[in-house]
Short mmCIF file of C-alpha atoms (C1' of nucleotides) in Angstrom, two decimals:
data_model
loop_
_atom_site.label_atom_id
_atom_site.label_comp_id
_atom_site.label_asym_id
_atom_site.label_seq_id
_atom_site.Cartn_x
_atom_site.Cartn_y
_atom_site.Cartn_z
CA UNK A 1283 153.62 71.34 172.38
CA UNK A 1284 154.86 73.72 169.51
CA UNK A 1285 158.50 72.27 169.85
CA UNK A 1286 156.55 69.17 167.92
CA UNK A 1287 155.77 71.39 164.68
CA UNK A 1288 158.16 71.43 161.58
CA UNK A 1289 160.40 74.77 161.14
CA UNK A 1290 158.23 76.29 158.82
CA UNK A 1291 155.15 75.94 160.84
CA UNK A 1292 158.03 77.62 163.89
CA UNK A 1293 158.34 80.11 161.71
CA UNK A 1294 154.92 80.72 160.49
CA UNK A 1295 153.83 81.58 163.94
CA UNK A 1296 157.25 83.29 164.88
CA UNK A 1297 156.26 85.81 162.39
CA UNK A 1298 152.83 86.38 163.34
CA UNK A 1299 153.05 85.85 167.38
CA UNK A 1300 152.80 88.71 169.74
CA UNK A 1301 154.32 88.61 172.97
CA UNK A 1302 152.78 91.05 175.86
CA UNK A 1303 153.72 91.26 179.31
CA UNK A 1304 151.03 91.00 181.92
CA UNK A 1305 151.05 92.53 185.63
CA UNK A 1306 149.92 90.62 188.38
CA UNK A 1307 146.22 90.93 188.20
CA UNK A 1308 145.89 92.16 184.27
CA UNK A 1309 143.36 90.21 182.65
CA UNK A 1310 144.32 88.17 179.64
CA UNK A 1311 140.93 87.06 178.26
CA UNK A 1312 137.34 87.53 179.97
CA UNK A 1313 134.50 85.25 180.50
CA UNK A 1314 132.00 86.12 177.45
CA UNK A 1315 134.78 87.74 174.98
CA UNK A 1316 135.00 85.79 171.33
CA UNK A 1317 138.31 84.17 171.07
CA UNK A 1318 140.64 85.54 167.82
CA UNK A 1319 143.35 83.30 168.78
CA UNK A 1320 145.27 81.58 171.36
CA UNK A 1321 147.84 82.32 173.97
CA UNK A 1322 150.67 80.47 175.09
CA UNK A 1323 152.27 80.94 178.54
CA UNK A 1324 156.18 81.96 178.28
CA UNK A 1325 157.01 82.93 181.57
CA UNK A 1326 155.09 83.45 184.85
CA UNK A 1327 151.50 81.85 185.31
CA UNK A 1328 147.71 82.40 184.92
CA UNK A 1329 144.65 81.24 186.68
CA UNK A 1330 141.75 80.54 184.55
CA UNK A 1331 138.74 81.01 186.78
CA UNK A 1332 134.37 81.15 186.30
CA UNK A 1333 132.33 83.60 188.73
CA UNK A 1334 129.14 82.99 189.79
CA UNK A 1335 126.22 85.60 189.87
CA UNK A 1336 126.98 86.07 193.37
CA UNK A 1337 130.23 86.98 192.47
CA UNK A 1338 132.11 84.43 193.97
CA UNK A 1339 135.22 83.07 192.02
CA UNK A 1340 135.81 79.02 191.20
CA UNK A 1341 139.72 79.14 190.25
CA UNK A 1342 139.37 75.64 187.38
CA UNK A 1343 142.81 75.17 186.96
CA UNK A 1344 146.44 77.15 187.22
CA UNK A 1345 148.71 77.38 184.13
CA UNK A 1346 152.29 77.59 183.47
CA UNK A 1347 154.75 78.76 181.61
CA UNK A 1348 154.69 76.50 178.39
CA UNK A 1349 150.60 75.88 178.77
CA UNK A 1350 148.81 76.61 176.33
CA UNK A 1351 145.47 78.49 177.22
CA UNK A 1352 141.77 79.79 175.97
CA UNK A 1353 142.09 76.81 173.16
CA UNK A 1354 139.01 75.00 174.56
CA UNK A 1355 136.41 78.22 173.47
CA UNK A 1356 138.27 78.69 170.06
CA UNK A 1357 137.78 75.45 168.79
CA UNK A 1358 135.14 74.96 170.55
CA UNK A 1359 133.49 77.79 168.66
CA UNK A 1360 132.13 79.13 172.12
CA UNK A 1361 132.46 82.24 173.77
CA UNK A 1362 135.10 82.24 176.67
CA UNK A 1363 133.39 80.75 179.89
CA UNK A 1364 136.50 81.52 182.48
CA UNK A 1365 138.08 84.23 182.23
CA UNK A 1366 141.78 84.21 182.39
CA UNK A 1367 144.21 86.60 184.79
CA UNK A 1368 147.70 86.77 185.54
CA UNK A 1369 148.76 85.98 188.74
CA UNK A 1370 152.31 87.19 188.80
CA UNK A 1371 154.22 89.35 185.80
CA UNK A 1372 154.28 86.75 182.88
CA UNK A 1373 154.93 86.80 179.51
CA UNK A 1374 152.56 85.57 176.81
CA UNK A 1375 152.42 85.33 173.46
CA UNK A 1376 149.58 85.74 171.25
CA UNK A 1377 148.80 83.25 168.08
CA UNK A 1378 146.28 84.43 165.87
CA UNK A 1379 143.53 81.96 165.04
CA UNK A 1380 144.12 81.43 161.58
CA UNK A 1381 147.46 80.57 161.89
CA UNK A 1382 146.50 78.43 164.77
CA UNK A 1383 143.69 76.36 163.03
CA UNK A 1384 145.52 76.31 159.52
CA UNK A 1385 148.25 74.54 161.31
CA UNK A 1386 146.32 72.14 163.53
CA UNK A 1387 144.82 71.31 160.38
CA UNK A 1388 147.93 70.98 157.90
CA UNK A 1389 149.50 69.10 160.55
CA UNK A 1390 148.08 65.39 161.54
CA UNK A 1391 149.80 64.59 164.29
CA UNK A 1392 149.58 68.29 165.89
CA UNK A 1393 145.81 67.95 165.64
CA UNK A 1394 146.38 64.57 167.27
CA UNK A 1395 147.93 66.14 170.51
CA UNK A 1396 145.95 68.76 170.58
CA UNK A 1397 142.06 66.28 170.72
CA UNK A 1398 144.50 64.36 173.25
CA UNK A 1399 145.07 67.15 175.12
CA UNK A 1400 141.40 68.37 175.33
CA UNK A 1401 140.00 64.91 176.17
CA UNK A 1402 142.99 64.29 179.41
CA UNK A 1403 141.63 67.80 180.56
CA UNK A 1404 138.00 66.49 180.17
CA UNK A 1405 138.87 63.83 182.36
CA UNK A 1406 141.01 65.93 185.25
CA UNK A 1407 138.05 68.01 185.65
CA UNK A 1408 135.49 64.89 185.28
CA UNK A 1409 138.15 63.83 188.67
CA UNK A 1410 137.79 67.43 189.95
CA UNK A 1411 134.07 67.30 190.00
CA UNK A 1412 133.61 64.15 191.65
CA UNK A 1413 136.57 65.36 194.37
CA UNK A 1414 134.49 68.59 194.93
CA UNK A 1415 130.89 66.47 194.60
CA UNK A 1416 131.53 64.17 197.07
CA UNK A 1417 134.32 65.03 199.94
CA UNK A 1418 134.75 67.11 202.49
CA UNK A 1419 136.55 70.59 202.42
CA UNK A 1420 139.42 68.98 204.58
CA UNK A 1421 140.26 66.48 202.16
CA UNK A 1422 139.68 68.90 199.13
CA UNK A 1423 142.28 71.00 200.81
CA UNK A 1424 145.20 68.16 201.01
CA UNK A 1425 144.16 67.39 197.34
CA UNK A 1426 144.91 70.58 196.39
CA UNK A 1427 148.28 70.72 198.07
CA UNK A 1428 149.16 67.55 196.74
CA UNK A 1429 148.11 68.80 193.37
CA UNK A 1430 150.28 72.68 193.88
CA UNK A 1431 153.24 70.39 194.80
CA UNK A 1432 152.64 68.13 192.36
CA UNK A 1433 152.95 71.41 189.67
CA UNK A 1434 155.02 73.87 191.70
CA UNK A 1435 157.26 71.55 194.15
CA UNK A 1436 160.85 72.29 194.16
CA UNK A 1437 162.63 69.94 195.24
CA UNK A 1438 164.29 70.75 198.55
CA UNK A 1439 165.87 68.97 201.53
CA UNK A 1440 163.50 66.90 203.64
CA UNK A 1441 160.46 69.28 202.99
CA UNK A 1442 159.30 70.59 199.43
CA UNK A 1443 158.19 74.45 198.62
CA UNK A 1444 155.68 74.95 196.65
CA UNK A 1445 156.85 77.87 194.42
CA UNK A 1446 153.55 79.76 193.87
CA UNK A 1447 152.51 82.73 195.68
CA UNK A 1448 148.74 82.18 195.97
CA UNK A 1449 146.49 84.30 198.22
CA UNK A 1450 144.14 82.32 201.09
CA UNK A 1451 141.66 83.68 199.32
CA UNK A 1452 142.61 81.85 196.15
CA UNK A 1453 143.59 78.57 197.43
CA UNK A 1454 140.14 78.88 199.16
CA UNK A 1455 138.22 79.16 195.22
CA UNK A 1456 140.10 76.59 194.13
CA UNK A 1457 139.28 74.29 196.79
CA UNK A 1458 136.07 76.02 196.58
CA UNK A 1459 135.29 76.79 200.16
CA UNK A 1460 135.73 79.91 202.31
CA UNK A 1461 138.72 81.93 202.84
CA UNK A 1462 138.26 81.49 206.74
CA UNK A 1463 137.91 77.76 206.16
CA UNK A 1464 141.11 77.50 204.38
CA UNK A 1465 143.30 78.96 206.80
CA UNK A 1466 141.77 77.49 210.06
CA UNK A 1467 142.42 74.00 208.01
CA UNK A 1468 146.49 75.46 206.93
CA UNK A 1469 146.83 76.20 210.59
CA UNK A 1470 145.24 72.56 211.61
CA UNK A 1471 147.97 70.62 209.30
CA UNK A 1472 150.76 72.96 210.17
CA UNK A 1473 150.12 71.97 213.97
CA UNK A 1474 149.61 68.06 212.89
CA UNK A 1475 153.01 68.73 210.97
CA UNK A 1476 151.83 67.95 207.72
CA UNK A 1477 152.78 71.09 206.13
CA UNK A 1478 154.72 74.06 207.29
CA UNK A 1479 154.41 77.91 206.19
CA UNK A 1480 155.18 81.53 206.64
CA UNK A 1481 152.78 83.57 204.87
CA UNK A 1482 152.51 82.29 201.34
CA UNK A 1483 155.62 80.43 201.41
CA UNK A 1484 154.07 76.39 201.52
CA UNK A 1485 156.31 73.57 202.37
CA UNK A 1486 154.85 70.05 202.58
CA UNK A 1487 156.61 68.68 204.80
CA UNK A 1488 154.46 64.72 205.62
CA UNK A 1489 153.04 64.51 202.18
CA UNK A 1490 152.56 60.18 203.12
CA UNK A 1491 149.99 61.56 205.63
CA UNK A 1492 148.44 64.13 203.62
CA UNK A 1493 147.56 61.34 200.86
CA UNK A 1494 146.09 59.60 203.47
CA UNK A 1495 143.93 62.49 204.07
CA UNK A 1496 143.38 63.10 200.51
CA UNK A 1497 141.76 59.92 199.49
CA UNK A 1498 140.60 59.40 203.28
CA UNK B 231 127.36 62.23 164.40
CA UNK B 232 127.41 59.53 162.20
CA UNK B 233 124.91 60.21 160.17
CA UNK B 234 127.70 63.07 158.65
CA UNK B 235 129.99 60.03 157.47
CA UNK B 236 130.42 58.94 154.12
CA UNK B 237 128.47 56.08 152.43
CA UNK B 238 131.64 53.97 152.32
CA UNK B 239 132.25 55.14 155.93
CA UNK B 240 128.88 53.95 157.13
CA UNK B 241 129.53 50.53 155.46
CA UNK B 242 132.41 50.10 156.90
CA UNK B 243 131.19 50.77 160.69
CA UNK B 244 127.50 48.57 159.39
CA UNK B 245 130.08 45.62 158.71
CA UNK B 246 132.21 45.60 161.84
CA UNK B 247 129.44 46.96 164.51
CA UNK B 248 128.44 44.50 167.03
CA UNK B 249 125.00 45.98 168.78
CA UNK B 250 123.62 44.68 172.27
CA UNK B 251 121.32 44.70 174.33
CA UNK B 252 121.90 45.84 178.36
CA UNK B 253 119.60 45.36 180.93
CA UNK B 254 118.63 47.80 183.37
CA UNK B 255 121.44 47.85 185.38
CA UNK B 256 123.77 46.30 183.58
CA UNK B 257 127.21 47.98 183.19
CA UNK B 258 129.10 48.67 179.63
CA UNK B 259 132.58 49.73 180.44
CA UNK B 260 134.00 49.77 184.02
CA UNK B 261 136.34 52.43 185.37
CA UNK B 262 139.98 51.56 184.73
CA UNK B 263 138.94 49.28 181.77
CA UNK B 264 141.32 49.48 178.72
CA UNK B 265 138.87 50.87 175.71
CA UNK B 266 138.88 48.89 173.07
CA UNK B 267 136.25 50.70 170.69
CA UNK B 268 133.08 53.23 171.37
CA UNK B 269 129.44 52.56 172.43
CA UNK B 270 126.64 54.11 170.11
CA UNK B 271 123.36 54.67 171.86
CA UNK B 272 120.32 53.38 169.45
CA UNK B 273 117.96 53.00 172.51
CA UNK B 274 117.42 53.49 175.85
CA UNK B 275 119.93 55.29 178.42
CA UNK B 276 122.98 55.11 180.66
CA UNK B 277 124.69 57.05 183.40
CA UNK B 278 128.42 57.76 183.19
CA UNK B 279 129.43 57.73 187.14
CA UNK B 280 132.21 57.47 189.45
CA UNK B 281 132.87 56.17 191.98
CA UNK B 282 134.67 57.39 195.17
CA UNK B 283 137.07 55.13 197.87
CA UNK B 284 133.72 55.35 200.42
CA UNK B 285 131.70 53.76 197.95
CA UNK B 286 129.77 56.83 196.64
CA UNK B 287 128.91 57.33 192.81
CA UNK B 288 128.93 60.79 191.69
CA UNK B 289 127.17 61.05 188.04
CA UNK B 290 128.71 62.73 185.68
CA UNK B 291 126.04 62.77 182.83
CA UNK B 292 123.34 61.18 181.00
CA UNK B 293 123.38 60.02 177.41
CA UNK B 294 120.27 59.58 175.60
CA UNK B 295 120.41 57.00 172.04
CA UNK B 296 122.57 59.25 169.23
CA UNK B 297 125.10 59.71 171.83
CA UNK B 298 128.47 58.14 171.59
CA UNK B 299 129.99 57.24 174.82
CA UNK B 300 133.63 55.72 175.99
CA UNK B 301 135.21 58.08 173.23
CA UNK B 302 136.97 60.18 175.75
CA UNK B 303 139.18 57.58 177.31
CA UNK B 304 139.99 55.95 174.10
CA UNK B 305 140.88 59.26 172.12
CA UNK B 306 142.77 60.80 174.97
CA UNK B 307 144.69 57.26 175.12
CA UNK B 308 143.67 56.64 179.03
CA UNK B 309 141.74 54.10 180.79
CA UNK B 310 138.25 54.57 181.61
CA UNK B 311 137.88 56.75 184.45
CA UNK B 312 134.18 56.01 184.64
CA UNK B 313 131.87 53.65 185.01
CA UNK B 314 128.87 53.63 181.87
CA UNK B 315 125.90 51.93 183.14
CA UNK B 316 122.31 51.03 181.37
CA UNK B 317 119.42 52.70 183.33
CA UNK B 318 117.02 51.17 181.18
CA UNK B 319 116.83 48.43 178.87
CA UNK B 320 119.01 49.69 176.07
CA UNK B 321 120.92 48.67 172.78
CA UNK B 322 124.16 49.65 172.27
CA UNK B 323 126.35 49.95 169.50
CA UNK B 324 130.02 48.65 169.56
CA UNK B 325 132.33 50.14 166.98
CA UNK B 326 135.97 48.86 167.17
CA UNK B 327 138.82 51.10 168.22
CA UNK B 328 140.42 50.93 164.40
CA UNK B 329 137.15 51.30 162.57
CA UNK B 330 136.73 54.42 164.62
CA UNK B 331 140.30 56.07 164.60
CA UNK B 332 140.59 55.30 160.85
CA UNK B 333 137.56 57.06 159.77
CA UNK B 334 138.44 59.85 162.48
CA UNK B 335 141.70 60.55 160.52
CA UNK B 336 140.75 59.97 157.01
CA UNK B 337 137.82 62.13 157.37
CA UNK B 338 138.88 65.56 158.15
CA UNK B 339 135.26 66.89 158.55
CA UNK B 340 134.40 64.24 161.04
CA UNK B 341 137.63 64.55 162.99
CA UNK B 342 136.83 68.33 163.31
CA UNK B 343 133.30 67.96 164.52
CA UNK B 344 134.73 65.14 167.32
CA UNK B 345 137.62 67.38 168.87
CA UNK B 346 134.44 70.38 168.59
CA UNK B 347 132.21 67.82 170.84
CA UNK B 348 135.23 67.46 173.43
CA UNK B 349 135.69 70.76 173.59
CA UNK B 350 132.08 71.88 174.38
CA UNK B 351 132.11 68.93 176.97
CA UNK B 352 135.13 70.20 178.88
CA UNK B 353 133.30 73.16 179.04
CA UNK B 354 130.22 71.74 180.43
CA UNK B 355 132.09 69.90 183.03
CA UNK B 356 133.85 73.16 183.87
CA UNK B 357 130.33 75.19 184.45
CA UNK B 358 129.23 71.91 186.38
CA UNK B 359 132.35 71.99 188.96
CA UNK B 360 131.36 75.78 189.23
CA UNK B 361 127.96 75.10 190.32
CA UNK B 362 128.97 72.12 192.34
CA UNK B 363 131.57 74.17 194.17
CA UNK B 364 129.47 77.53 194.70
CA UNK B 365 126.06 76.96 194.89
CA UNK B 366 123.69 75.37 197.81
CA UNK B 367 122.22 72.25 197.65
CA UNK B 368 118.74 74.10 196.55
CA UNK B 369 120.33 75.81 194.10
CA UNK B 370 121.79 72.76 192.24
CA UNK B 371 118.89 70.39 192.35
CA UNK B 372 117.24 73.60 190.78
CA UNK B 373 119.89 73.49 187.90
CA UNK B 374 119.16 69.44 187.42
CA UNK B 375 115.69 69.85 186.98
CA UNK B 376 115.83 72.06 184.20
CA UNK B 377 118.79 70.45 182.47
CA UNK B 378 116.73 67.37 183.13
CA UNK B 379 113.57 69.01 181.54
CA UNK B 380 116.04 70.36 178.73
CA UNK B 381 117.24 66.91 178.02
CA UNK B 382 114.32 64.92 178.24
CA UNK B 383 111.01 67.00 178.45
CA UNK B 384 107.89 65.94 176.43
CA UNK B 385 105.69 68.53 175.34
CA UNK B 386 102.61 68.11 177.04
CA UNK B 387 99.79 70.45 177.94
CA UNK B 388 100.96 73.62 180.46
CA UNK B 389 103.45 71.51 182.35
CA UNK B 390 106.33 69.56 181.03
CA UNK B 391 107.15 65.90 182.01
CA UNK B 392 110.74 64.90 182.72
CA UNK B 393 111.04 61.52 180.53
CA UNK B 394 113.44 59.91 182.52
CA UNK B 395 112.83 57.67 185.53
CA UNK B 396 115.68 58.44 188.34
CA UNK B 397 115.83 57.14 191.61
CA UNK B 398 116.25 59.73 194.13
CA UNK B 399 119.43 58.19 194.77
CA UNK B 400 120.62 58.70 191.32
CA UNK B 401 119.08 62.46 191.28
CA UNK B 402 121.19 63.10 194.54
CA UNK B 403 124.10 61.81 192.93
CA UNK B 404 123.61 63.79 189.89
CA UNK B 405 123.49 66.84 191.95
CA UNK B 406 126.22 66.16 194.49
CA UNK B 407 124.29 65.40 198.10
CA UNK B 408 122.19 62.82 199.62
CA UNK B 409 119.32 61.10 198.77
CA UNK B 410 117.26 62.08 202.07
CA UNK B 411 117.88 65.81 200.91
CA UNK B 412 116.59 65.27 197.63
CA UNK B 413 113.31 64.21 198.81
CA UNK B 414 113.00 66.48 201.31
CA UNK B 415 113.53 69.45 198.73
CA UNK B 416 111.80 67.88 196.04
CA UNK B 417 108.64 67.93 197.94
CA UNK B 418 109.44 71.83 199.03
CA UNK B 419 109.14 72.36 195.51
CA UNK B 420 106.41 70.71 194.88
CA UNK B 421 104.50 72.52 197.88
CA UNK B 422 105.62 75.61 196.26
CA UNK B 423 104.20 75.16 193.04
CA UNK B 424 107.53 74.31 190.95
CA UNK B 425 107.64 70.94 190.27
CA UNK B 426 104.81 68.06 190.94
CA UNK B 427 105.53 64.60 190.75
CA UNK B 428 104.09 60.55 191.41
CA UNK B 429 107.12 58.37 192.14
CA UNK B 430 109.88 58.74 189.54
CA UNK B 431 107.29 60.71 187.50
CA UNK B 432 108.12 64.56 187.95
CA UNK B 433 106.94 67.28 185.91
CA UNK B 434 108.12 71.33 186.11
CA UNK B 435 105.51 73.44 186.78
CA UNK B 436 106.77 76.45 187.23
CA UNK B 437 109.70 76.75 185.21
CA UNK B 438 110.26 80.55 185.43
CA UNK B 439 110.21 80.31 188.90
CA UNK B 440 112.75 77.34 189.14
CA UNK B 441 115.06 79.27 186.96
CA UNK B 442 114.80 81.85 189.27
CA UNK B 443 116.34 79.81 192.13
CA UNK B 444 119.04 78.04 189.93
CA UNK B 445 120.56 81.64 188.85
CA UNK B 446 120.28 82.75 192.78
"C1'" DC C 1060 155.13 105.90 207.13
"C1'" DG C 1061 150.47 105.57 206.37
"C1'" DA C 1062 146.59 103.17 203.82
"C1'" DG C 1063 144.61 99.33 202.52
"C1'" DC C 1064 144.53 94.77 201.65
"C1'" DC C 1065 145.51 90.17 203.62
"C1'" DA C 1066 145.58 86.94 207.32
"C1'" DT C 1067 143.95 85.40 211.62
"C1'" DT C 1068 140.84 84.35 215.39
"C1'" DG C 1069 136.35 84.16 217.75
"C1'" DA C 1070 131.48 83.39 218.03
"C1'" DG C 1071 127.09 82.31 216.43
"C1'" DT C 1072 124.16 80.31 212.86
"C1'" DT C 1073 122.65 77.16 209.59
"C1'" DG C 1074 122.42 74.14 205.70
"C1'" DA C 1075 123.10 69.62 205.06
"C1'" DT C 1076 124.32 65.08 206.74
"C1'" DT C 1077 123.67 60.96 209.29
"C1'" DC C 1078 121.09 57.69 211.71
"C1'" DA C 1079 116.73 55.61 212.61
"C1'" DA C 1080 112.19 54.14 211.82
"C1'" DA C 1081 107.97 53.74 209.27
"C1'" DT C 1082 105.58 53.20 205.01
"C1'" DC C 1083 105.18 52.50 200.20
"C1'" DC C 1084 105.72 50.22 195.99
"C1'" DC C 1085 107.11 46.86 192.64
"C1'" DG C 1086 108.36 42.54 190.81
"C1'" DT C 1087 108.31 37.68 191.73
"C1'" DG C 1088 106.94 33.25 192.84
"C1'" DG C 1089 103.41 30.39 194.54
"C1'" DC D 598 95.88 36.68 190.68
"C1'" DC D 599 97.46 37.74 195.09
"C1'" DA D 600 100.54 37.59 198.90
"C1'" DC D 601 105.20 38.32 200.13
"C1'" DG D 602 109.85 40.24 200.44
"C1'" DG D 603 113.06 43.68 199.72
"C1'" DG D 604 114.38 47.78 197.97
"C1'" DA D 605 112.87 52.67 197.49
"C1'" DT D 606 110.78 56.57 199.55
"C1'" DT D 607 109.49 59.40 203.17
"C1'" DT D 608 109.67 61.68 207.67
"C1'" DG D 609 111.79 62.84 212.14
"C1'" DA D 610 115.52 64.08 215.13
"C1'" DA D 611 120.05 65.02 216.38
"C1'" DT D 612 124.57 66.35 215.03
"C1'" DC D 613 128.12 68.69 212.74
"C1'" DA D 614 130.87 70.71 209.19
"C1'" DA D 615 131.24 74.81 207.13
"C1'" DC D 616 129.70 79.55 206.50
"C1'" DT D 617 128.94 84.26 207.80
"C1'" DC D 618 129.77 88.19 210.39
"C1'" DA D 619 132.82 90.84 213.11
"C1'" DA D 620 136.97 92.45 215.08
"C1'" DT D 621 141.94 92.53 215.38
"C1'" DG D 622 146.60 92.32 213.96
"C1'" DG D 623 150.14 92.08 210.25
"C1'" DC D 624 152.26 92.86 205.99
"C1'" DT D 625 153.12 95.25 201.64
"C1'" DC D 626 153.42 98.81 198.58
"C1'" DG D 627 153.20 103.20 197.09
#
DNA sequence: CGAGCCATTGAGTTGATTCAAATCCCGTGG
DNA sequence: CCACGGGATTTGAATCAACTCAATGGCTCG
């Protein structure tokens, strides 16, 4: 999205931008913190995720590099409610909020992509609820896959790799389900030979089928 | 929202506004309509659902008259993926797609506050799918009470009467389950003390208590 | 090369669903 | 105004999907 502003806005937050690196694991914003500004993937990827009082973790949605993320609590003028962790060493840069807002609002068509932006996520997780609402954790599951190749496929001979090193335990809170759950359902579509694995290495390998079971 | 709009603004929208009336029942946009403009509550109430491929409706929320609905589809330049439909006898305000976008860019202050409104809804939906995705059955129809009671309590003497009349069908698909679960929990609460009700008529009791079980 | 986390498998339990049947309630037409 | 019909609500019973608990084996990383 920032390839879209003019070369002095580039530079503007060229000047100003901060880029960390984050381990696997480090924590790039927490659930509760007051956003100063907002954070743009470069290389990598993050899960944003929401834990429950019982400490169980509800993975919302995985970024990548060139995602934008923690936008929705700054200008929404909230607190963070996910809290946002790296998942593999990435590379992120840091806009501060003023320079963020002052050129979302000196720029029309910016400000444009960005209520666009906010209102297609509204409706992926309007689609996520009613997915999670109202089918069963089998189906959920081959949505999901369907979804990780849809982001992380790389195209390959017959079968497609998903190129993202998720553990069962976080495949299981996206899906939202248990961990045991998860992987007696991988080993159910690996023997019905809709996907194949070895450890966290994913290939869907009948993904015809595993739409079938998806909207099933 | 409107009421922040300019005099000239307000005439414009008075001119070209087209306000009807919908039956109980009666729907206002389908999913995968084209949106052509945004509805305006003045009265009543409607349910923005979905629908799944077996047929069952998963309610996203409830809008009450001030509320604008259909706005997310149209801003974020997608078809409706939701169904609005009247739950009462309502009137409805119809403001045309250019009378809307026009005063949403020429008025900076109002363009602000709508992108503000998407934001806190994606973050609604997002603690939603975290409740739908972690919590029991017991715990969630706790959580729709009070929001319920939140949204659409009266004041009355020690308890507080839920002004809206659900079916239990539309209650269970509010919270995610089915309607014979509802009713069986609803009168588990009402045996304990929490809630009491006559028909569609339901009143918290004990709201401390209730809150109780929705943190759990 | 050991420690500890991750993945796997088994077994038992249970929360929630589905199906079925009875009763209630509300709006409508006679 | 009242009887009637049909949808809504309620209750019961059986089933099952998914969870929890527990134990084992495997992999990874310091």
């Amino acid at each position: 999205m920032l390839n879209d502003l003019h070369i002095q806005e580039q530079e503007v937050i060229d000047e100003h931008k901060e880029c960390v690196r984050y381990r696997k694991g480090d924590v790039i914003f927490h659930e509760g913190g007051i956003p100063k500004g907002i954070y743009c993937i470069r290389k990598g990827g993050v899960k944003i995720s929401k834990m429950t009082s019982q400490g169980k973790e509800q993975i919302l949605f995985l970024s990548q590099p060139g995602d934008f993320i923690g936008y929705r609590a700054l200008i929404g003028e909230e607190v963070y409610n996910a809290t946002a962790t790296s998942i593999e060493d990435s590379s992120i840069c840091y806009i501060p909020k003023s320079d963020f807002l002052e050129i979302m609002h000196r720029n029309p068509a910016f400000f444009n992509k960005m209520i666009k932006k906010v209102c297609n996520q509204l409706g992926i997780m309007e689609q996520n609820l009613t997915i999670i609402a109202q089918k069963s954790v089998k189906e959920r599951l081959a949505t999901t896959l369907l979804m990780l190749k849809e982001s992380y496929g790389m195209d390959g001979d017959e079968s497609t790799l998903i190129d993202i090193r998720l553990s069962r335990e976080e495949i299981a809170n996206v899906v939202g389900t248990a961990t045991e759950t998860v992987i007696r359902l991988l080993s159910t579509f690996k023997n019905e030979g809709l996907i194949d694995f070895d450890g966290k290495r994913i290939k869907v390998i009948n993904e015809e089928q595993l739409k079938k079971l998806a909207v099933a």
